[in-house]
Short mmCIF file of C-alpha atoms and ligand atoms in Angstrom, two decimals:
data_model
loop_
_atom_site.label_atom_id
_atom_site.label_comp_id
_atom_site.label_asym_id
_atom_site.label_seq_id
_atom_site.Cartn_x
_atom_site.Cartn_y
_atom_site.Cartn_z
CA MET A 186 76.62 122.78 58.13
CA VAL A 187 79.87 124.19 56.80
CA LEU A 188 83.22 122.47 57.17
CA GLY A 189 85.97 125.02 56.64
CA VAL A 190 89.34 123.43 55.98
CA SER A 191 92.50 125.53 56.12
CA GLY A 192 95.98 124.67 54.93
CA GLY A 193 97.61 122.41 57.49
CA ILE A 194 98.75 118.81 57.33
CA ALA A 195 95.76 117.82 59.51
CA ALA A 196 93.54 118.55 56.49
CA TYR A 197 93.70 114.83 55.73
CA LYS A 198 92.06 114.10 59.09
CA ALA A 199 89.25 116.54 58.21
CA ALA A 200 88.24 114.12 55.45
CA GLU A 201 87.37 111.60 58.17
CA LEU A 202 85.50 114.29 60.10
CA LEU A 203 83.52 115.08 56.96
CA ARG A 204 82.57 111.43 56.63
CA LEU A 205 81.36 111.29 60.22
CA PHE A 206 79.13 114.31 59.55
CA THR A 207 77.69 113.07 56.25
CA GLU A 208 77.16 109.52 57.51
CA SER A 209 75.15 110.84 60.46
CA GLY A 210 72.87 112.69 58.05
CA HIS A 211 74.26 116.23 58.03
CA ASP A 212 74.20 118.29 54.87
CA VAL A 213 77.78 119.55 54.67
CA THR A 214 79.24 122.25 52.44
CA VAL A 215 83.02 122.04 52.47
CA VAL A 216 84.86 125.34 52.09
CA PRO A 217 88.59 124.70 51.79
CA THR A 218 91.17 127.44 51.50
CA ALA A 219 93.52 127.38 48.51
CA ALA A 220 96.29 126.21 50.83
CA ALA A 221 94.09 123.31 52.07
CA LEU A 222 93.88 122.04 48.50
CA GLU A 223 97.68 121.73 48.48
CA PHE A 224 97.21 119.00 51.13
CA VAL A 225 93.94 117.36 50.06
CA GLY A 226 92.49 117.99 46.60
CA ALA A 227 89.04 119.26 45.65
CA PRO A 228 87.86 115.85 44.32
CA THR A 229 88.12 114.36 47.82
CA TRP A 230 85.99 117.10 49.40
CA SER A 231 83.53 117.05 46.55
CA ALA A 232 83.13 113.26 46.49
CA LEU A 233 82.72 112.98 50.27
CA SER A 234 80.27 115.90 50.58
CA GLY A 235 78.40 115.27 47.32
CA LYS A 236 78.75 118.95 46.38
CA PRO A 237 81.08 121.11 44.33
CA VAL A 238 83.73 122.98 46.31
CA ALA A 239 85.21 126.43 45.78
CA THR A 240 87.92 128.37 47.55
CA ASP A 241 87.28 131.86 46.16
CA VAL A 242 84.24 134.08 45.76
CA TRP A 243 84.29 134.04 41.93
CA SER A 244 82.55 130.70 41.29
CA ASN A 245 78.73 130.63 40.87
CA VAL A 246 78.61 134.35 41.55
CA HIS A 247 74.90 134.53 40.68
CA GLU A 248 74.19 132.45 43.80
CA VAL A 249 76.17 134.91 45.96
CA PRO A 250 77.95 132.05 47.77
CA HIS A 251 80.16 134.34 49.87
CA VAL A 252 77.03 135.47 51.73
CA ARG A 253 74.60 132.56 51.31
CA ILE A 254 76.81 129.76 52.65
CA GLY A 255 77.38 131.48 55.99
CA GLN A 256 73.83 132.82 56.30
CA THR A 257 72.17 129.42 55.85
CA ALA A 258 74.49 127.36 58.06
CA ASP A 259 73.43 125.88 61.42
CA LEU A 260 77.05 125.28 62.39
CA VAL A 261 80.42 126.28 60.97
CA VAL A 262 83.42 124.14 61.92
CA VAL A 263 86.90 125.17 60.84
CA ALA A 264 89.05 122.05 61.10
CA PRO A 265 91.96 122.26 60.99
CA ALA A 266 92.22 125.96 61.76
CA THR A 267 95.70 127.29 61.05
CA ALA A 268 97.27 130.24 62.85
CA ASP A 269 96.63 132.20 59.64
CA VAL A 270 92.88 131.55 59.45
CA VAL A 271 92.51 132.19 63.21
CA ALA A 272 94.27 135.56 62.69
CA LYS A 273 92.12 136.45 59.69
CA ALA A 274 88.91 135.53 61.54
CA ALA A 275 89.94 137.54 64.60
CA HIS A 276 90.61 140.60 62.44
CA GLY A 277 87.58 140.23 60.18
CA LEU A 278 89.60 139.81 56.99
CA ALA A 279 87.67 138.33 54.08
CA ASP A 280 89.92 137.50 51.14
CA ASP A 281 88.49 134.10 50.21
CA LEU A 282 85.27 132.10 50.48
CA LEU A 283 86.00 130.68 53.96
CA THR A 284 86.79 134.02 55.58
CA ASN A 285 83.73 135.58 53.90
CA THR A 286 81.63 132.72 55.26
CA LEU A 287 82.98 133.34 58.77
CA LEU A 288 81.88 136.98 58.55
CA THR A 289 78.37 136.19 57.40
CA ALA A 290 77.67 133.21 59.71
CA ARG A 291 75.38 133.93 62.66
CA CYS A 292 75.27 130.33 63.87
CA PRO A 293 77.70 128.68 66.37
CA VAL A 294 81.28 128.63 65.04
CA VAL A 295 83.84 126.06 66.16
CA PHE A 296 87.57 126.31 65.45
CA ALA A 297 89.78 123.22 65.83
CA PRO A 298 93.28 124.71 65.69
CA ALA A 299 96.23 122.55 64.65
CA MET A 300 99.69 124.06 64.38
CA HIS A 301 103.15 123.86 65.82
CA THR A 302 103.48 124.57 69.54
CA GLU A 303 105.47 127.75 68.92
CA MET A 304 102.74 129.14 66.68
CA TRP A 305 99.99 128.19 69.16
CA GLU A 306 101.89 129.80 72.03
CA HIS A 307 102.85 132.97 70.14
CA PRO A 308 101.31 136.07 71.75
CA ALA A 309 99.71 137.00 68.41
CA THR A 310 97.86 133.66 68.28
CA ARG A 311 96.98 133.85 72.00
CA ASP A 312 95.40 137.28 71.44
CA ASN A 313 93.55 136.15 68.33
CA VAL A 314 92.16 133.07 70.10
CA ALA A 315 91.09 135.23 73.06
CA THR A 316 89.33 137.63 70.67
CA LEU A 317 87.42 134.83 68.96
CA ARG A 318 86.40 133.32 72.31
CA ARG A 319 85.27 136.68 73.64
CA ARG A 320 83.00 136.99 70.62
CA GLY A 321 81.38 133.63 71.40
CA ALA A 322 83.26 131.28 69.08
CA LEU A 323 84.32 127.93 70.47
CA VAL A 324 88.07 127.49 69.98
CA ILE A 325 89.04 123.94 70.94
CA GLU A 326 92.32 123.52 72.82
CA PRO A 327 94.64 121.47 70.58
CA ALA A 328 95.78 118.11 71.88
CA GLU A 329 99.32 117.35 73.00
CA GLY A 330 101.30 114.78 71.09
CA ARG A 331 103.13 114.05 67.89
CA LEU A 332 103.22 117.00 65.46
CA THR A 333 104.34 117.02 61.84
CA GLY A 334 107.88 115.79 61.69
CA LYS A 335 109.62 114.40 64.75
CA ASP A 336 108.58 116.92 67.36
CA THR A 337 105.83 116.58 69.95
CA GLY A 338 103.92 119.19 71.94
CA LYS A 339 100.66 121.07 72.11
CA GLY A 340 99.11 121.81 68.74
CA ARG A 341 97.94 118.43 67.56
CA PHE A 342 94.56 118.05 65.86
CA PRO A 343 92.22 116.14 68.23
CA GLU A 344 90.80 112.82 67.03
CA PRO A 345 88.15 113.51 64.32
CA VAL A 346 85.54 111.44 66.15
CA GLU A 347 86.02 113.58 69.26
CA ILE A 348 85.64 116.83 67.25
CA PHE A 349 82.50 115.29 65.79
CA GLU A 350 81.15 114.50 69.28
CA LEU A 351 81.97 118.00 70.48
CA CYS A 352 80.14 119.49 67.49
CA ARG A 353 77.12 117.33 68.30
CA SER A 354 77.15 118.77 71.82
CA VAL A 355 77.34 122.29 70.34
CA LEU A 356 74.29 121.56 68.17
CA VAL A 357 72.44 120.20 71.24
CA ASN A 358 73.27 123.17 73.46
CA GLY A 359 72.64 125.71 70.70
CA GLY A 360 76.17 127.10 70.79
CA ARG A 361 75.85 128.46 74.34
CA THR A 362 79.35 129.19 75.62
CA ASP A 363 78.10 129.84 79.16
CA LEU A 364 81.15 128.10 80.69
CA ALA A 365 83.65 130.28 78.74
CA GLY A 366 86.36 131.60 81.03
CA ARG A 367 85.56 128.96 83.67
CA HIS A 368 87.85 126.14 84.79
CA VAL A 369 86.02 122.94 85.63
CA VAL A 370 87.37 119.64 86.94
CA VAL A 371 85.66 116.33 86.28
CA SER A 372 86.70 112.95 87.68
CA ALA A 373 85.74 109.77 85.87
CA GLY A 374 86.18 106.02 85.97
CA GLY A 375 86.85 103.60 88.79
CA THR A 376 89.99 103.31 90.88
CA ARG A 377 92.09 100.17 91.35
CA GLU A 378 93.60 99.23 94.68
CA PHE A 379 96.49 96.86 94.23
CA LEU A 380 97.04 93.65 96.21
CA ASP A 381 100.23 92.75 94.36
CA PRO A 382 101.80 93.73 91.00
CA VAL A 383 99.08 92.01 88.98
CA ARG A 384 95.91 92.00 91.09
CA PHE A 385 93.65 94.76 92.26
CA LEU A 386 90.25 95.48 93.80
CA GLY A 387 88.21 97.50 91.33
CA ASN A 388 84.66 98.42 90.41
CA ARG A 389 82.34 98.54 87.41
CA SER A 390 82.50 102.26 86.58
CA SER A 391 83.05 102.74 82.81
CA GLY A 392 83.84 106.47 82.88
CA LEU A 393 81.13 107.20 80.27
CA GLN A 394 79.23 109.70 82.43
CA GLY A 395 82.38 111.60 83.43
CA TYR A 396 83.58 111.73 79.83
CA ALA A 397 80.15 112.98 78.71
CA LEU A 398 80.40 115.72 81.37
CA ALA A 399 83.89 116.72 80.23
CA ARG A 400 82.84 116.84 76.59
CA ALA A 401 79.71 118.86 77.34
CA ALA A 402 81.70 121.37 79.42
CA ALA A 403 84.29 121.78 76.64
CA ALA A 404 81.47 122.33 74.14
CA ARG A 405 80.14 125.10 76.41
CA GLY A 406 83.54 126.81 76.38
CA ALA A 407 85.07 125.66 79.68
CA GLU A 408 88.71 124.89 80.29
CA VAL A 409 88.34 121.27 81.40
CA THR A 410 90.63 119.04 83.45
CA LEU A 411 89.46 115.43 83.36
CA VAL A 412 90.99 113.17 85.99
CA ALA A 413 90.47 109.68 84.58
CA ALA A 414 90.90 106.51 86.61
CA ASN A 415 91.47 103.48 84.38
CA VAL A 416 89.22 104.60 81.53
CA THR A 417 89.83 103.20 78.06
CA LEU A 418 87.82 105.85 76.15
CA ALA A 419 89.48 108.33 73.72
CA ASP A 420 90.42 111.75 75.11
CA PRO A 421 87.58 114.22 74.51
CA ALA A 422 88.59 117.09 72.20
CA GLY A 423 89.87 120.18 73.96
CA VAL A 424 90.11 118.51 77.37
CA LYS A 425 93.24 118.08 79.52
CA VAL A 426 93.28 114.46 80.69
CA VAL A 427 95.19 113.40 83.81
CA ARG A 428 95.43 109.62 84.19
CA VAL A 429 95.43 107.92 87.59
CA GLU A 430 94.93 104.42 88.96
CA THR A 431 94.37 104.46 92.72
CA THR A 432 92.14 106.52 95.00
CA ALA A 433 95.23 108.13 96.56
CA GLN A 434 96.41 109.27 93.10
CA LEU A 435 92.89 110.42 92.22
CA ARG A 436 92.75 112.42 95.44
CA ASP A 437 96.07 114.16 94.75
CA ALA A 438 95.15 114.96 91.13
CA VAL A 439 91.66 116.25 92.01
CA VAL A 440 92.85 118.34 94.97
CA ALA A 441 95.60 119.91 92.80
CA ALA A 442 93.24 120.65 89.89
CA ALA A 443 90.39 121.82 92.14
CA SER A 444 92.44 124.61 93.66
CA GLY A 445 90.88 127.76 92.23
CA ALA A 446 88.46 125.85 89.95
CA ASP A 447 84.96 127.19 89.32
CA SER A 448 83.39 123.75 89.57
CA VAL A 449 84.38 120.19 90.46
CA VAL A 450 82.23 117.21 89.49
CA MET A 451 83.12 113.93 91.16
CA ALA A 452 81.72 111.38 88.71
CA ALA A 453 84.45 108.85 89.48
CA ALA A 454 83.89 105.78 91.63
CA PRO A 455 86.86 105.81 94.01
CA ALA A 456 87.36 102.63 95.99
CA ASP A 457 86.49 103.32 99.62
CA PHE A 458 89.05 100.79 100.85
CA ARG A 459 92.52 99.63 99.85
CA PRO A 460 94.55 96.60 100.95
CA THR A 461 96.56 97.67 103.99
CA THR A 462 99.69 96.19 102.48
CA VAL A 463 100.61 95.75 98.83
CA SER A 464 102.76 92.68 98.24
CA GLU A 465 105.82 93.43 96.12
CA ALA A 466 105.78 89.90 94.78
CA LYS A 467 102.85 88.09 93.23
CA ILE A 468 100.82 86.37 95.96
CA LYS A 469 101.01 82.58 95.55
CA LYS A 470 98.42 79.93 96.40
CA ALA A 471 99.11 78.21 99.73
CA ALA A 472 99.94 74.50 99.53
CA ASP A 473 97.34 73.72 102.22
CA GLY A 474 94.56 75.23 100.14
CA SER A 475 93.92 78.11 102.55
CA ALA A 476 92.98 81.53 101.18
CA PRO A 477 94.78 84.68 102.35
CA ALA A 478 92.81 87.18 104.41
CA ILE A 479 92.92 90.69 102.99
CA GLU A 480 93.02 93.47 105.54
CA LEU A 481 91.58 96.76 104.26
CA THR A 482 92.23 100.39 105.18
CA GLN A 483 89.77 103.20 104.47
CA ASN A 484 90.69 105.60 101.66
CA PRO A 485 90.30 109.38 101.89
CA ASP A 486 86.86 110.68 100.91
CA ILE A 487 87.77 113.16 98.18
CA LEU A 488 84.33 114.73 97.77
CA HIS A 489 84.08 115.28 101.53
CA GLU A 490 87.57 116.79 101.65
CA ILE A 491 87.18 119.27 98.77
CA SER A 492 83.69 120.27 99.98
CA HIS A 493 84.74 120.88 103.59
CA HIS A 494 88.12 122.50 102.81
CA ARG A 495 87.33 124.79 99.89
CA THR A 496 90.10 126.91 98.37
CA ARG A 497 87.36 129.17 96.98
CA PRO A 498 84.04 129.50 98.82
CA ASP A 499 82.08 129.79 95.58
CA THR A 500 83.32 126.65 93.77
CA VAL A 501 80.27 124.63 92.80
CA ILE A 502 80.96 121.04 93.89
CA VAL A 503 78.94 118.16 92.52
CA GLY A 504 78.88 114.60 93.83
CA PHE A 505 77.28 111.44 92.54
CA ALA A 506 75.47 108.89 94.63
CA ALA A 507 74.84 105.38 93.45
CA GLU A 508 72.18 104.03 95.80
CA THR A 509 70.01 100.96 96.04
CA GLY A 510 67.96 101.86 99.12
CA ASP A 511 67.87 99.53 102.16
CA ASP A 512 66.01 98.93 105.46
CA THR A 513 67.15 102.34 106.75
CA GLY A 514 65.66 104.38 103.93
CA THR A 515 64.68 104.86 100.30
CA VAL A 516 67.17 105.87 97.60
CA LEU A 517 66.24 109.56 98.11
CA ASP A 518 66.38 109.36 101.95
CA LEU A 519 69.91 107.97 101.74
CA ALA A 520 70.86 110.54 99.09
CA ARG A 521 69.66 113.50 101.18
CA ALA A 522 71.72 112.26 104.11
CA LYS A 523 74.73 111.85 101.80
CA LEU A 524 74.38 115.40 100.41
CA GLU A 525 74.42 116.72 103.96
CA ARG A 526 77.33 114.51 105.03
CA LYS A 527 79.53 115.16 102.00
CA GLY A 528 78.93 118.92 102.07
CA CYS A 529 78.73 119.33 98.27
CA ASP A 530 76.37 121.75 96.49
CA LEU A 531 74.66 119.27 94.17
CA LEU A 532 74.24 115.50 94.34
CA VAL A 533 73.32 113.49 91.25
CA VAL A 534 71.47 110.43 92.47
CA ASN A 535 71.33 107.19 90.47
CA ASP A 536 69.20 104.27 91.49
CA VAL A 537 71.55 101.35 90.77
CA SER A 538 69.35 98.49 91.91
CA GLY A 539 70.19 95.79 89.37
CA GLY A 540 73.42 97.44 88.18
CA ALA A 541 71.62 99.15 85.27
CA VAL A 542 73.80 102.28 84.74
CA PHE A 543 77.24 100.68 84.50
CA GLY A 544 78.61 100.82 80.96
CA SER A 545 75.21 101.87 79.62
CA PRO A 546 74.99 104.90 77.28
CA ASP A 547 71.84 105.96 79.17
CA ASN A 548 71.26 107.24 82.65
CA GLU A 549 68.31 108.41 84.77
CA ALA A 550 68.84 110.59 87.80
CA VAL A 551 67.52 113.02 90.37
CA ILE A 552 69.67 116.05 91.15
CA LEU A 553 69.41 117.26 94.75
CA ALA A 554 70.75 120.69 95.63
CA LYS A 555 71.96 121.97 98.99
CA ASP A 556 69.60 124.92 98.45
CA GLY A 557 66.63 122.49 98.39
CA ALA A 558 66.04 122.28 94.63
CA VAL A 559 65.16 118.87 93.18
CA VAL A 560 65.54 118.24 89.44
CA GLU A 561 64.28 114.97 88.00
CA VAL A 562 66.08 113.92 84.83
CA PRO A 563 64.21 111.26 82.86
CA SER A 564 66.02 108.31 81.32
CA GLY A 565 68.14 109.47 78.42
CA ALA A 566 71.66 109.69 77.05
CA LYS A 567 74.45 110.36 79.55
CA ALA A 568 75.25 113.35 77.30
CA ALA A 569 71.78 114.78 78.01
CA LEU A 570 72.19 114.31 81.77
CA ALA A 571 75.57 116.07 81.47
CA GLU A 572 73.87 119.14 79.95
CA VAL A 573 71.33 119.28 82.81
CA ILE A 574 74.11 118.99 85.40
CA TRP A 575 76.01 121.91 83.80
CA ASP A 576 72.75 123.93 83.65
CA GLN A 577 72.46 123.45 87.42
CA VAL A 578 76.14 124.35 87.94
CA VAL A 579 75.93 127.48 85.74
CA ALA A 580 72.85 128.66 87.67
CA ARG A 581 74.93 128.55 90.88
CA LEU A 582 78.20 130.07 89.64
CA PRO A 583 78.98 133.59 90.81
CA ARG A 584 78.46 136.13 87.99
N1 CTP B 801 83.71 109.71 96.61
C1 CTP B 801 84.93 110.30 96.89
N2 CTP B 801 85.88 109.64 97.59
C2 CTP B 801 85.66 108.37 98.02
C3 CTP B 801 84.42 107.75 97.73
C4 CTP B 801 83.47 108.44 97.03
O1 CTP B 801 85.10 111.46 96.52
N3 CTP B 801 86.61 107.74 98.68
C5 CTP B 801 82.69 110.46 95.87
C6 CTP B 801 82.24 109.84 94.57
O2 CTP B 801 83.00 110.32 93.46
C7 CTP B 801 80.80 110.32 94.47
C8 CTP B 801 80.37 110.43 95.90
O3 CTP B 801 81.57 110.50 96.67
O4 CTP B 801 80.72 111.61 93.89
C9 CTP B 801 79.48 109.35 96.43
O5 CTP B 801 80.13 108.13 96.45
P1 CTP B 801 79.55 106.87 97.25
O6 CTP B 801 80.48 105.75 97.06
O7 CTP B 801 78.14 106.68 96.87
O8 CTP B 801 79.58 107.43 98.70
P2 CTP B 801 80.19 106.85 99.98
O9 CTP B 801 80.75 107.95 100.75
O10 CTP B 801 81.09 105.72 99.66
O11 CTP B 801 78.92 106.39 100.74
P3 CTP B 801 78.42 104.97 101.19
O12 CTP B 801 78.43 105.08 102.64
O13 CTP B 801 77.07 104.89 100.57
O14 CTP B 801 79.38 103.95 100.66
#
């Protein structure tokens, strides 16, 4: 693969990205621009990649590097991508080795822009980004946060490990950007229902499956809103994360984001009940040793609500069902009844007898569709299940 590095302060973070690629076995050719070398010198790139680096087309001319590097790559990642390199790529300019490589590459190309908010929001950059996306490149939305200097805003380079994960998804899905132009909403994690300022009722959801879904959707080009309830994982690259704690907050955030969305996937585990009253003060032990009774009130069913009151009739809505089976039916009997009751388009069914899926990197599921389709997904990484779920969503999106 090729790691293109352009001249922004985030170039130093690209050194970490390079390490993640080489340590996981990738053969990486680093192509820095001349400006990138002002930030991080050639010895760093050369030592970490184990190869010589060049910025122009005049080194090793007999090997025709300006054509060969792009032609032989399986993936090109430009990280950080400055406004300048984005503009050059959009216009097909080729005045150095990186821009030549971008013109000759026929593999998936990922840009991880990092720049000041004003530059990112400038109409020229907006148009250039739109052009690159229209041509099938994956341009990651920059993160929001601290920029160079004292200012904060959109334009920050996402965490290198998250760019690495996104690139792995791109390699898995073959660079398909079949969710480009689509807005998808994913909920993840488990809600907390407070009893008092320090105690809550919660559940064992880790958020791993929802985060894998968000990452996979971003890697397929979607604009992704991830509503995360009490998840401690790093923000996936290119994903807008909305943090919530309770089911009521999750409901408000999902309903707001779902309005007009192409797809909503409810991977979160919202608590079905909340304490009827929340004590303002910490609840104390009673002197007589008695325990307090907790009265519960039912929470709104978010999946039911967004499925039965759709703002767009063609939004593809996906629910999850964690079932153990009981005297009234098998896991699949209960799941079919749930699909019907909830009114969603797809239901991803996990057999949780024994608590196996919680916090595990793997998952095994059956996807039931309202249209009768049944897709069995063998045990595998949650990332792999995420790809199958998006395949099923894409197949049901209006053209
Ligand atoms: N869900 C939701 N709102 C709730 C509870 C659950 O949107 N208050 C969603 C979950 O995100 C999941 C699906 O509904 O996608 C199934 O959740 P589950 O807890 O299995 O369903 P319940 O309706 O609680 O059914 P059960 O009667 O089995 O508890």
